[in-house]
PDB file of C-alpha atoms in Angstrom:
ATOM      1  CA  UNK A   1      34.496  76.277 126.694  1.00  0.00           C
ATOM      2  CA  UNK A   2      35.702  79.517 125.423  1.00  0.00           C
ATOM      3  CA  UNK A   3      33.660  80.979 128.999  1.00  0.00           C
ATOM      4  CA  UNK A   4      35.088  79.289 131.551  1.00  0.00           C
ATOM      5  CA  UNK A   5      34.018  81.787 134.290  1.00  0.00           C
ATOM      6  CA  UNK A   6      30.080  81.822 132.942  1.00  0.00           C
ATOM      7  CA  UNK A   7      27.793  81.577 135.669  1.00  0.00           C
ATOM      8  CA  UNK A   8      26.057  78.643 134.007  1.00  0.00           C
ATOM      9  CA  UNK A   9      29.907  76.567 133.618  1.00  0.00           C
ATOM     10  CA  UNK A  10      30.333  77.014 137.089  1.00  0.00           C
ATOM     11  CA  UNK A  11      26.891  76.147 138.280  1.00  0.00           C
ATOM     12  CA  UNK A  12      26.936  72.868 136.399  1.00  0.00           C
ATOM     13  CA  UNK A  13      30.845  72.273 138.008  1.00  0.00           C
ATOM     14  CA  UNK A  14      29.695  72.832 140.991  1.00  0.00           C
ATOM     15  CA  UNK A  15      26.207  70.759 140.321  1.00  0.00           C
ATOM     16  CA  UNK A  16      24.230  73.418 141.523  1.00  0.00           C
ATOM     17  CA  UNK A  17      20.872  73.208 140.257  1.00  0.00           C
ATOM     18  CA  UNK A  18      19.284  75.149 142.572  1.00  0.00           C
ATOM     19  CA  UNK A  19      21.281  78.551 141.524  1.00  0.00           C
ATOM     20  CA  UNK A  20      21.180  77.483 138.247  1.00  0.00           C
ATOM     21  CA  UNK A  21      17.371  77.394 138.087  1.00  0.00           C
ATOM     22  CA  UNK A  22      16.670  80.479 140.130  1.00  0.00           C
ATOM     23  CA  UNK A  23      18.696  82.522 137.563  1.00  0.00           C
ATOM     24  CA  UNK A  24      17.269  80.592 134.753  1.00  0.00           C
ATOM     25  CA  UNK A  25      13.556  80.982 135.582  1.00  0.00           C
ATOM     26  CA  UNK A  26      14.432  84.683 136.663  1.00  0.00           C
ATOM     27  CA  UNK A  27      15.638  85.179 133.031  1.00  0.00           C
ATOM     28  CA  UNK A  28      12.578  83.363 131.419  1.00  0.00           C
ATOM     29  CA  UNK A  29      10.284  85.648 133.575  1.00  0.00           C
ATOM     30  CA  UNK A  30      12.013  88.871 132.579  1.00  0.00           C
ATOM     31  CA  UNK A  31      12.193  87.894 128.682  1.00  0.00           C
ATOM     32  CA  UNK A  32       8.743  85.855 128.355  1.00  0.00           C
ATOM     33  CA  UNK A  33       9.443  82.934 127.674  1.00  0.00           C
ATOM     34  CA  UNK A  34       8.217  79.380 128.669  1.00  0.00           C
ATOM     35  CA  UNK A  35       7.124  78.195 130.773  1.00  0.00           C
ATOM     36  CA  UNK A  36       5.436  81.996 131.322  1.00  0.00           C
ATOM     37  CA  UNK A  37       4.394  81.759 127.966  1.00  0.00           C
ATOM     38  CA  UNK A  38       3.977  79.803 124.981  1.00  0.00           C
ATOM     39  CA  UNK A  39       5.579  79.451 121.752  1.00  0.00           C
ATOM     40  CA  UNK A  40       4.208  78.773 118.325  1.00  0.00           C
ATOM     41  CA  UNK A  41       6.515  78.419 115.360  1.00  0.00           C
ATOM     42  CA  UNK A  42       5.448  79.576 111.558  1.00  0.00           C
ATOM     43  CA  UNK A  43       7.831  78.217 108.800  1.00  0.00           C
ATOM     44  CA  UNK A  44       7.020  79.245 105.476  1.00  0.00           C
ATOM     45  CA  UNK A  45       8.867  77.922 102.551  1.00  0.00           C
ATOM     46  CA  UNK A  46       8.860  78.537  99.317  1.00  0.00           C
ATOM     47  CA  UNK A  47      11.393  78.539  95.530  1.00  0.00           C
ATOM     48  CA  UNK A  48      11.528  82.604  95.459  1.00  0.00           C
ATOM     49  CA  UNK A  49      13.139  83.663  97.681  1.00  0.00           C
ATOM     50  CA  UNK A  50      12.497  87.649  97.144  1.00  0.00           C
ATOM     51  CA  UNK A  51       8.820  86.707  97.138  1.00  0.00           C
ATOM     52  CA  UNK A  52       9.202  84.185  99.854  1.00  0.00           C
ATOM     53  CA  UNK A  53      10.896  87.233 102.445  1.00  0.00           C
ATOM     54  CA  UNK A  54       7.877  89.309 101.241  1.00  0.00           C
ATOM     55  CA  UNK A  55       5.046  87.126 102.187  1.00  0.00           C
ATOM     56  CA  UNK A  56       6.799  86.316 105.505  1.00  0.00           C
ATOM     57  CA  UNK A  57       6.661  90.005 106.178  1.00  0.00           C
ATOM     58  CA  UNK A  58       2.893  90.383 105.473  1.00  0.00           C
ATOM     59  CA  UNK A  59       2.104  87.231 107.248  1.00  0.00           C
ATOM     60  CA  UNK A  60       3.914  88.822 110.743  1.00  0.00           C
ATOM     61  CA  UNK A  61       1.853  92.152 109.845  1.00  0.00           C
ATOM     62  CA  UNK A  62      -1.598  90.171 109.426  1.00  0.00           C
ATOM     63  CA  UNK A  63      -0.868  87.862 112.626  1.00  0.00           C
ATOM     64  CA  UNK A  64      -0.817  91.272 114.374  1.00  0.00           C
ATOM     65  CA  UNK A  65      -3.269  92.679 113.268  1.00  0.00           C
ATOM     66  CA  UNK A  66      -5.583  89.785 113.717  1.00  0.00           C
ATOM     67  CA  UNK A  67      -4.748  89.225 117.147  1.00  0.00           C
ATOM     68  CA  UNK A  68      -5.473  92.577 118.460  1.00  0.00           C
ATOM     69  CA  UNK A  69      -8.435  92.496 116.600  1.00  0.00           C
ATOM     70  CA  UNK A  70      -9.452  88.880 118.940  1.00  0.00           C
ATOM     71  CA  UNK A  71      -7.498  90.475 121.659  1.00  0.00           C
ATOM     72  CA  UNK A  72      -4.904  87.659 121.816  1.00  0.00           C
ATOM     73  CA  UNK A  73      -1.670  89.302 123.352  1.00  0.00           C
ATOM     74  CA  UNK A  74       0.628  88.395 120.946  1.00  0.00           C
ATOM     75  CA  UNK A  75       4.389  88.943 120.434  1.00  0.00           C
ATOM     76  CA  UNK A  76       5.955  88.168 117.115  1.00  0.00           C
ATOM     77  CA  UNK A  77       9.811  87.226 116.195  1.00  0.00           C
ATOM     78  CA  UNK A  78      10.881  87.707 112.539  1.00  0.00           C
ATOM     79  CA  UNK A  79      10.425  86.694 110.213  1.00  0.00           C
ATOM     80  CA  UNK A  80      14.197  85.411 109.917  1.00  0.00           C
ATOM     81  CA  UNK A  81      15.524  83.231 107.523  1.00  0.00           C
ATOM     82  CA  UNK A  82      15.489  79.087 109.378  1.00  0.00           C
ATOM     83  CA  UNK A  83      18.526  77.444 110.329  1.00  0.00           C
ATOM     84  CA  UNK A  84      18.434  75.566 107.230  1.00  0.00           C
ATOM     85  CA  UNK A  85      17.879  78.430 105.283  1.00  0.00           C
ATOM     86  CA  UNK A  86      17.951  76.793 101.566  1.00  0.00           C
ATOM     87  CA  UNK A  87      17.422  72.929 101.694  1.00  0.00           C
ATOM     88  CA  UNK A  88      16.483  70.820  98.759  1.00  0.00           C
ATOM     89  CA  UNK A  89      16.050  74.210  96.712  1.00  0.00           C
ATOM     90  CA  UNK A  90      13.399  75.514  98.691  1.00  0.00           C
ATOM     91  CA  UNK A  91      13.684  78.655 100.914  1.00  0.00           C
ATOM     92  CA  UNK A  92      12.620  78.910 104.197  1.00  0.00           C
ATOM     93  CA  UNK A  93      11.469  81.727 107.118  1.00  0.00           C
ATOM     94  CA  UNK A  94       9.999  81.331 110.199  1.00  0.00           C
ATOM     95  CA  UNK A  95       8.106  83.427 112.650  1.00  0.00           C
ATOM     96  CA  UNK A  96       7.944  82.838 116.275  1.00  0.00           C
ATOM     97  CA  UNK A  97       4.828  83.772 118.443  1.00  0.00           C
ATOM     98  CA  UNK A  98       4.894  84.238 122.333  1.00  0.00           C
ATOM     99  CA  UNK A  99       1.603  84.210 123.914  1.00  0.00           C
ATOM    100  CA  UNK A 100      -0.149  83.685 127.236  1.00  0.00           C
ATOM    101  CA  UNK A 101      -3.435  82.860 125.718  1.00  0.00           C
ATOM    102  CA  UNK A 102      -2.154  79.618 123.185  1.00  0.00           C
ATOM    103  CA  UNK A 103      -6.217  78.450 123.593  1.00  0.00           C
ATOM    104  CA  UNK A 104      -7.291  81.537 122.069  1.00  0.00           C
ATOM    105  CA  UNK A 105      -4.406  81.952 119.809  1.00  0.00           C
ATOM    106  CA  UNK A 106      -5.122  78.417 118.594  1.00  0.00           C
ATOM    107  CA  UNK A 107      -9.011  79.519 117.606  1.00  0.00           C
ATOM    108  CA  UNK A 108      -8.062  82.337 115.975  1.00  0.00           C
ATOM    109  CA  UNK A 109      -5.764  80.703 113.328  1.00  0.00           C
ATOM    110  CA  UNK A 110      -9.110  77.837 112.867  1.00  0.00           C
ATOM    111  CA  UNK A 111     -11.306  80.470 112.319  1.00  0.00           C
ATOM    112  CA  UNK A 112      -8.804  82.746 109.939  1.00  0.00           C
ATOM    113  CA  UNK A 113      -8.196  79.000 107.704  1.00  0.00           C
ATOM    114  CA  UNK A 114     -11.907  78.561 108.234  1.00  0.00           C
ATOM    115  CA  UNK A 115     -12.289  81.826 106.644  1.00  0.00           C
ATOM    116  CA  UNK A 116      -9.092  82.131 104.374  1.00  0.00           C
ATOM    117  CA  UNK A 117      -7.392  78.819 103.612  1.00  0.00           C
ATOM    118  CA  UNK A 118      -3.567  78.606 104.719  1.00  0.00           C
ATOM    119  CA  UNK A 119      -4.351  82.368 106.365  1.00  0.00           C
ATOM    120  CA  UNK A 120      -3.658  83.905 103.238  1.00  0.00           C
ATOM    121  CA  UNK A 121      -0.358  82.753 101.849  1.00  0.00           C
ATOM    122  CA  UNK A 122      -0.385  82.096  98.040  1.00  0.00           C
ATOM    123  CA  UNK A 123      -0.579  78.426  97.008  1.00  0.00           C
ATOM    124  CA  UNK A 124       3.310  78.478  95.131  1.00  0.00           C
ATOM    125  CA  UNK A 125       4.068  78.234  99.291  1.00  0.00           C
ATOM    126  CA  UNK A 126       4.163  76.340 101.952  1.00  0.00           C
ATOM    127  CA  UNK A 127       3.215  77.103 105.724  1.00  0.00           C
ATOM    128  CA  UNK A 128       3.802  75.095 108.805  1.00  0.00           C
ATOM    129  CA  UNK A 129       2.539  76.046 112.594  1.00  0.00           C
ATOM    130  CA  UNK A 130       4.176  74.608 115.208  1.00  0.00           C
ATOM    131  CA  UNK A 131       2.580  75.104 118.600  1.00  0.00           C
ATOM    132  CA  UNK A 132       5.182  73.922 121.547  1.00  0.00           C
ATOM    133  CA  UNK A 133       8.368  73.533 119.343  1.00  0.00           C
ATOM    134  CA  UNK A 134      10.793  71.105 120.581  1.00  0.00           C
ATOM    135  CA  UNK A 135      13.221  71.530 117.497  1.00  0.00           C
ATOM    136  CA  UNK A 136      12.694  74.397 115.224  1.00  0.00           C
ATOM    137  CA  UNK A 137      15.905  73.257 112.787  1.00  0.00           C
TER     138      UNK A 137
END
């Protein structure tokens, strides 16, 4: 390891899980993140990528808006470009959602496709949710 002297190296050399967790679940608390909340993951993908960026943009902005309008709390990452940025010559970006309410959030995007099919995103793309990612390469 280049951090030898990280409190997490010397937890697991010492086998400690019980420090280890406390600090871990401290940190989760502090930043929201599971298991205080839970995560949804939006990919979009598409061949332009200028366009692509745009749309993942407006999607973030409409997700917003949406939710406060339902009064979901909501807290959006990104868009950023996915791990696998280009693959097979299709671009990709993906938005991650924190929320407390993943029951509620979950309606809302039904009803928004009910209303709006694929929540707005032109057809030359592709969109992917994710609810509880356990790899989000």
């Amino acid at each position: 390891t280049y951090y030898p002297d990280n409190e997490i190296i010397s937890d697991a050399a010492r086998q400690d899980y019980a420090t280890f967790f406390a600090r871990e679940i401290a940190q989760r608390r502090e930043h929201n993140f599971p298991p205080f909340v839970r995560l949804a993951n939006v990919e979009l993908s598409g061949k332009v990528e200028d366009d692509l960026s745009r749309e993942a943009q407006s999607l973030a902005d409409r997700i917003i808006t949406r939710a406060k309008s339902h009064k979901v709390p909501v807290e959006v990452l990104g868009p950023a470009p996915c791990p696998h940025y280009f693959l097979k010559g299709v671009f990709r970006r993906h938005l991650l959602i924190k929320s407390g309410a993943m029951v509620r959030l979950s309606r809302m995007f039904a009803e928004w496709e009910a209303e709006e099919p694929k929540w707005g995103v032109p057809a030359a793309m592709k969109i992917r949710l994710d609810v509880d990612p356990v790899d989000m390469m």
